[in-house]
Amino acid sequence: MPMTADTVPSPTPPPYSPSPPSLSSARSAPGRLLAVLAAFDHEHPALCLTDISRRSGLTLTTTHRLVGALTEWGALERDGSGVYHVGLRLWEVAALAPRGLALRQIALPYLEDLYEATHENVQLAVRDGGEVVYIEWLSGRSAVGVHIRVGARWPLHATGVGLALLAHSDPASQEEYCAGPLAGFTPYTLTDGARLRRVLAEVRRTGAAVSSRQVTDDAVSVAAPVRGRDSTVVAAVSVVVPEAGAQVPALIPAVRLAARGISRALGWQPGTGS
């Protein structure tokens, strides 16, 4: 049986830190509340009041008042040592996101089928700006190590799911992204805009994306796009295997089959999109 990201300890944090949300609107009341919440991330899941103040850029007095309101509502929780964590009320609200838990639940049977066919890492991700956000991850004990957890972010160009999503975005968005800058993580990461454009064209031609050794030099990702009812690409599914001995041609049909299954479950009909 696969292990899910909810039951497996998170791997070593990746060597990539997404840019923090802009605090340009932090002077407004909603902006200040969001700045407090934005102080928490995967590297900082527990913070004291002083840390929240420092990371949010707000005064300690303002932070104390806002943290109190958020704690009363349930967005934050305070443990016995006075340290704050994200509260369950936020999880409850986030579960309503159509690109989050709902999509994850629809996709899970097809992801499990893909895992049973490969016994390798299986991932589901959506796009958020210039990054992918992973919303599900299945892994076996002997699968190649990956820098992934539910909620993790990576740049679009460096991952199979990211390439699949970027290749099916609008041309203006693709061109803006390819203009860079493109972060590099290994000697094999796509950091040249012209080469990235050629790769995206190949993804559209074949219906699958292959990302070889872009994040770590021992893994290959094979991904395919997931379409919604209107044929728009709403997510991508991938399998990540060891680079040594990777049978990419054999993996592509399996990944595409999983993506088509999820697409059908979302209401997509063959003939209404690629």
Short mmCIF file of C-alpha atoms in Angstrom, two decimals:
data_model
loop_
_atom_site.label_atom_id
_atom_site.label_comp_id
_atom_site.label_asym_id
_atom_site.label_seq_id
_atom_site.Cartn_x
_atom_site.Cartn_y
_atom_site.Cartn_z
CA MET A 1 0.00 0.00 0.00
CA PRO A 2 1.23 3.52 -0.72
CA MET A 3 2.15 5.88 2.04
CA THR A 4 0.53 9.32 1.74
CA ALA A 5 1.99 12.67 2.67
CA ASP A 6 -0.35 12.67 5.67
CA THR A 7 1.21 9.52 7.11
CA VAL A 8 4.87 9.85 6.16
CA PRO A 9 7.35 12.19 7.87
CA SER A 10 8.29 15.09 5.63
CA PRO A 11 11.60 14.66 3.79
CA THR A 12 14.48 17.02 4.27
CA PRO A 13 13.37 20.58 3.44
CA PRO A 14 14.17 21.43 -0.18
CA PRO A 15 16.90 23.88 -1.17
CA TYR A 16 14.22 26.22 -2.49
CA SER A 17 12.39 28.85 -0.50
CA PRO A 18 9.41 30.50 -2.21
CA SER A 19 9.37 34.27 -2.10
CA PRO A 20 7.36 35.52 0.89
CA PRO A 21 4.06 37.22 0.15
CA SER A 22 4.32 40.94 -0.46
CA LEU A 23 3.67 43.11 2.57
CA SER A 24 2.86 46.17 0.49
CA SER A 25 -0.75 46.05 1.65
CA ALA A 26 0.10 45.35 5.28
CA ARG A 27 -0.95 48.85 6.32
CA SER A 28 -4.62 48.03 5.73
CA ALA A 29 -6.51 46.03 8.37
CA PRO A 30 -6.92 42.95 6.10
CA GLY A 31 -3.30 43.30 5.02
CA ARG A 32 -2.09 43.23 8.60
CA LEU A 33 -4.11 40.10 9.35
CA LEU A 34 -2.74 38.38 6.27
CA ALA A 35 0.79 39.45 7.19
CA VAL A 36 0.41 37.66 10.52
CA LEU A 37 -0.76 34.46 8.83
CA ALA A 38 1.97 34.75 6.18
CA ALA A 39 4.58 34.66 8.95
CA PHE A 40 3.97 30.90 9.16
CA ASP A 41 5.39 28.54 6.54
CA HIS A 42 6.82 25.03 6.29
CA GLU A 43 10.13 26.15 7.78
CA HIS A 44 8.37 28.16 10.51
CA PRO A 45 5.26 26.22 11.60
CA ALA A 46 5.52 27.35 15.23
CA LEU A 47 6.27 30.94 16.27
CA CYS A 48 6.31 32.98 19.42
CA LEU A 49 4.75 36.44 19.45
CA THR A 50 8.09 38.18 18.92
CA ASP A 51 8.89 36.02 15.90
CA ILE A 52 5.47 36.71 14.37
CA SER A 53 6.06 40.43 14.83
CA ARG A 54 9.48 40.25 13.21
CA ARG A 55 8.42 38.08 10.28
CA SER A 56 5.24 40.06 9.58
CA GLY A 57 6.94 43.45 9.80
CA LEU A 58 4.36 44.67 12.33
CA THR A 59 4.89 46.25 15.72
CA LEU A 60 4.69 43.98 18.74
CA THR A 61 1.59 45.82 20.00
CA THR A 62 -0.24 45.40 16.71
CA THR A 63 0.87 41.79 16.44
CA HIS A 64 -0.40 41.03 19.95
CA ARG A 65 -3.83 42.44 19.13
CA LEU A 66 -4.16 40.66 15.79
CA VAL A 67 -2.84 37.34 17.08
CA GLY A 68 -5.41 37.53 19.88
CA ALA A 69 -8.24 38.02 17.40
CA LEU A 70 -7.02 35.24 15.13
CA THR A 71 -6.63 32.88 18.08
CA GLU A 72 -10.13 33.64 19.33
CA TRP A 73 -11.55 32.83 15.88
CA GLY A 74 -9.49 29.64 15.59
CA ALA A 75 -7.11 30.64 12.80
CA LEU A 76 -4.22 30.31 15.27
CA GLU A 77 -3.76 28.07 18.30
CA ARG A 78 -1.51 28.70 21.32
CA ASP A 79 0.18 25.80 23.10
CA GLY A 80 1.14 25.54 26.74
CA SER A 81 4.53 27.14 26.16
CA GLY A 82 3.03 30.23 24.55
CA VAL A 83 4.01 29.27 21.00
CA TYR A 84 1.48 29.75 18.21
CA HIS A 85 0.54 27.32 15.42
CA VAL A 86 -1.89 27.51 12.51
CA GLY A 87 -5.33 26.53 13.80
CA LEU A 88 -7.75 23.89 12.58
CA ARG A 89 -10.27 26.55 11.61
CA LEU A 90 -8.01 27.54 8.72
CA TRP A 91 -7.78 23.92 7.60
CA GLU A 92 -11.55 23.72 7.67
CA VAL A 93 -11.85 26.76 5.42
CA ALA A 94 -9.00 25.67 3.13
CA ALA A 95 -10.71 22.30 2.60
CA LEU A 96 -13.40 24.16 0.65
CA ALA A 97 -10.92 25.23 -2.06
CA PRO A 98 -11.88 23.50 -5.34
CA ARG A 99 -8.20 23.10 -6.28
CA GLY A 100 -7.36 21.61 -2.89
CA LEU A 101 -9.09 18.85 -0.96
CA ALA A 102 -11.97 18.46 -3.43
CA LEU A 103 -9.61 17.87 -6.37
CA ARG A 104 -7.43 15.66 -4.23
CA GLN A 105 -10.38 13.42 -3.29
CA ILE A 106 -11.51 13.05 -6.90
CA ALA A 107 -7.97 12.26 -8.07
CA LEU A 108 -6.92 9.87 -5.31
CA PRO A 109 -8.29 6.60 -6.80
CA TYR A 110 -6.41 7.27 -10.06
CA LEU A 111 -3.25 8.24 -8.19
CA GLU A 112 -3.45 5.00 -6.23
CA ASP A 113 -3.83 3.04 -9.47
CA LEU A 114 -0.74 4.77 -10.85
CA TYR A 115 1.14 3.95 -7.67
CA GLU A 116 0.14 0.28 -7.87
CA ALA A 117 1.38 0.18 -11.46
CA THR A 118 4.76 1.73 -10.63
CA HIS A 119 5.38 1.58 -6.85
CA GLU A 120 7.13 4.92 -7.24
CA ASN A 121 6.40 8.47 -6.11
CA VAL A 122 3.08 9.72 -7.49
CA GLN A 123 2.21 13.41 -7.25
CA LEU A 124 -0.68 15.78 -7.99
CA ALA A 125 -0.03 19.51 -8.28
CA VAL A 126 -1.71 22.76 -9.30
CA ARG A 127 -0.27 26.05 -10.47
CA ASP A 128 -0.05 29.17 -8.34
CA GLY A 129 1.65 31.97 -10.25
CA GLY A 130 5.16 30.91 -11.21
CA GLU A 131 5.14 27.86 -8.94
CA VAL A 132 3.50 24.49 -8.54
CA VAL A 133 1.82 23.57 -5.27
CA TYR A 134 1.65 19.86 -4.45
CA ILE A 135 -1.76 18.81 -3.13
CA GLU A 136 -1.15 15.05 -2.94
CA TRP A 137 1.81 12.70 -2.82
CA LEU A 138 1.95 8.91 -2.60
CA SER A 139 5.23 7.11 -2.01
CA GLY A 140 6.57 3.65 -1.33
CA ARG A 141 9.31 2.87 1.15
CA SER A 142 11.74 1.94 -1.63
CA ALA A 143 10.86 4.86 -3.94
CA VAL A 144 13.52 7.41 -4.81
CA GLY A 145 13.77 10.26 -2.29
CA VAL A 146 12.05 13.49 -3.30
CA HIS A 147 11.88 16.98 -1.81
CA ILE A 148 8.09 16.92 -1.73
CA ARG A 149 5.31 17.28 0.83
CA VAL A 150 1.72 18.39 0.54
CA GLY A 151 1.79 22.18 0.33
CA ALA A 152 5.37 22.31 -0.99
CA ARG A 153 6.16 24.73 -3.82
CA TRP A 154 8.66 24.52 -6.67
CA PRO A 155 9.27 26.69 -9.74
CA LEU A 156 7.31 25.58 -12.80
CA HIS A 157 10.33 24.96 -15.04
CA ALA A 158 12.11 22.59 -12.65
CA THR A 159 9.44 19.89 -12.29
CA GLY A 160 7.49 17.56 -14.55
CA VAL A 161 4.14 18.78 -13.24
CA GLY A 162 5.29 22.37 -13.64
CA LEU A 163 6.30 21.84 -17.26
CA ALA A 164 2.95 20.21 -17.99
CA LEU A 165 1.08 23.13 -16.45
CA LEU A 166 3.23 25.83 -18.04
CA ALA A 167 3.06 24.26 -21.51
CA HIS A 168 -0.73 24.52 -21.48
CA SER A 169 -0.97 28.05 -20.12
CA ASP A 170 -1.68 31.02 -22.36
CA PRO A 171 1.17 32.13 -24.69
CA ALA A 172 1.67 35.46 -22.95
CA SER A 173 2.09 33.75 -19.58
CA GLN A 174 4.57 31.29 -21.07
CA GLU A 175 6.60 34.03 -22.69
CA GLU A 176 6.74 36.06 -19.49
CA TYR A 177 7.92 33.02 -17.55
CA CYS A 178 10.52 31.98 -20.12
CA ALA A 179 11.99 35.49 -20.02
CA GLY A 180 13.28 34.54 -16.57
CA PRO A 181 15.01 34.55 -14.30
CA LEU A 182 15.00 30.74 -14.06
CA ALA A 183 16.44 29.30 -10.86
CA GLY A 184 18.89 26.41 -11.14
CA PHE A 185 19.17 23.50 -8.68
CA THR A 186 21.41 21.04 -10.51
CA PRO A 187 23.56 21.27 -13.66
CA TYR A 188 20.56 19.85 -15.55
CA THR A 189 17.96 22.44 -14.54
CA LEU A 190 16.39 24.35 -17.44
CA THR A 191 17.74 27.87 -16.97
CA ASP A 192 17.80 28.99 -20.60
CA GLY A 193 14.57 30.56 -21.85
CA ALA A 194 15.02 29.47 -25.48
CA ARG A 195 15.57 25.86 -24.46
CA LEU A 196 12.58 26.01 -22.12
CA ARG A 197 10.37 27.19 -25.00
CA ARG A 198 11.45 24.18 -27.06
CA VAL A 199 10.72 21.83 -24.17
CA LEU A 200 7.24 23.31 -23.71
CA ALA A 201 6.50 22.85 -27.41
CA GLU A 202 7.50 19.19 -27.09
CA VAL A 203 5.23 18.77 -24.07
CA ARG A 204 2.28 20.07 -26.07
CA ARG A 205 3.15 17.79 -28.98
CA THR A 206 3.46 14.60 -26.95
CA GLY A 207 0.97 15.28 -24.17
CA ALA A 208 3.58 14.46 -21.53
CA ALA A 209 6.41 16.28 -19.76
CA VAL A 210 9.73 14.74 -18.76
CA SER A 211 11.90 16.48 -16.19
CA SER A 212 15.25 14.73 -15.83
CA ARG A 213 17.54 15.47 -12.86
CA GLN A 214 16.35 19.06 -12.58
CA VAL A 215 15.76 19.09 -8.81
CA THR A 216 18.03 16.23 -7.75
CA ASP A 217 20.52 14.46 -9.99
CA ASP A 218 19.10 10.99 -9.27
CA ALA A 219 15.43 11.36 -10.26
CA VAL A 220 13.26 11.70 -13.36
CA SER A 221 9.67 12.97 -13.37
CA VAL A 222 7.11 12.06 -16.02
CA ALA A 223 3.95 14.18 -15.94
CA ALA A 224 0.72 14.77 -17.84
CA PRO A 225 -1.91 17.53 -17.67
CA VAL A 226 -5.31 17.15 -16.02
CA ARG A 227 -8.23 18.96 -17.68
CA GLY A 228 -11.43 20.29 -16.22
CA ARG A 229 -14.94 20.32 -17.67
CA ASP A 230 -14.12 23.15 -20.09
CA SER A 231 -10.88 21.42 -21.22
CA THR A 232 -8.71 23.95 -19.38
CA VAL A 233 -5.67 22.37 -17.73
CA VAL A 234 -6.33 22.60 -13.98
CA ALA A 235 -3.67 20.29 -12.54
CA ALA A 236 -0.93 17.82 -13.44
CA VAL A 237 -0.09 14.32 -12.29
CA SER A 238 3.37 12.78 -12.28
CA VAL A 239 5.44 9.77 -11.32
CA VAL A 240 9.02 10.25 -10.11
CA VAL A 241 11.47 7.38 -10.58
CA PRO A 242 15.22 6.85 -10.11
CA GLU A 243 17.21 8.26 -13.01
CA ALA A 244 19.27 5.09 -13.24
CA GLY A 245 17.33 2.63 -15.37
CA ALA A 246 14.31 4.89 -15.83
CA GLN A 247 11.96 3.47 -18.48
CA VAL A 248 10.43 6.76 -19.56
CA PRO A 249 8.64 5.48 -22.71
CA ALA A 250 6.87 2.85 -20.60
CA LEU A 251 5.85 5.38 -17.95
CA ILE A 252 4.29 7.95 -20.29
CA PRO A 253 1.16 5.88 -21.16
CA ALA A 254 0.53 5.08 -17.49
CA VAL A 255 0.80 8.71 -16.44
CA ARG A 256 -1.38 9.89 -19.32
CA LEU A 257 -3.99 7.25 -18.43
CA ALA A 258 -4.12 8.50 -14.83
CA ALA A 259 -4.43 12.11 -16.01
CA ARG A 260 -7.24 11.21 -18.40
CA GLY A 261 -9.07 9.33 -15.66
CA ILE A 262 -8.93 12.32 -13.34
CA SER A 263 -9.97 14.62 -16.20
CA ARG A 264 -13.02 12.47 -16.95
CA ALA A 265 -13.94 12.46 -13.27
CA LEU A 266 -13.81 16.27 -13.36
CA GLY A 267 -16.25 16.35 -16.29
CA TRP A 268 -13.86 16.53 -19.26
CA GLN A 269 -15.02 14.71 -22.37
CA PRO A 270 -12.70 13.34 -25.08
CA GLY A 271 -12.84 15.48 -28.17
CA THR A 272 -13.29 18.73 -26.25
CA GLY A 273 -9.56 19.26 -25.71
CA SER A 274 -6.17 17.58 -26.14
#
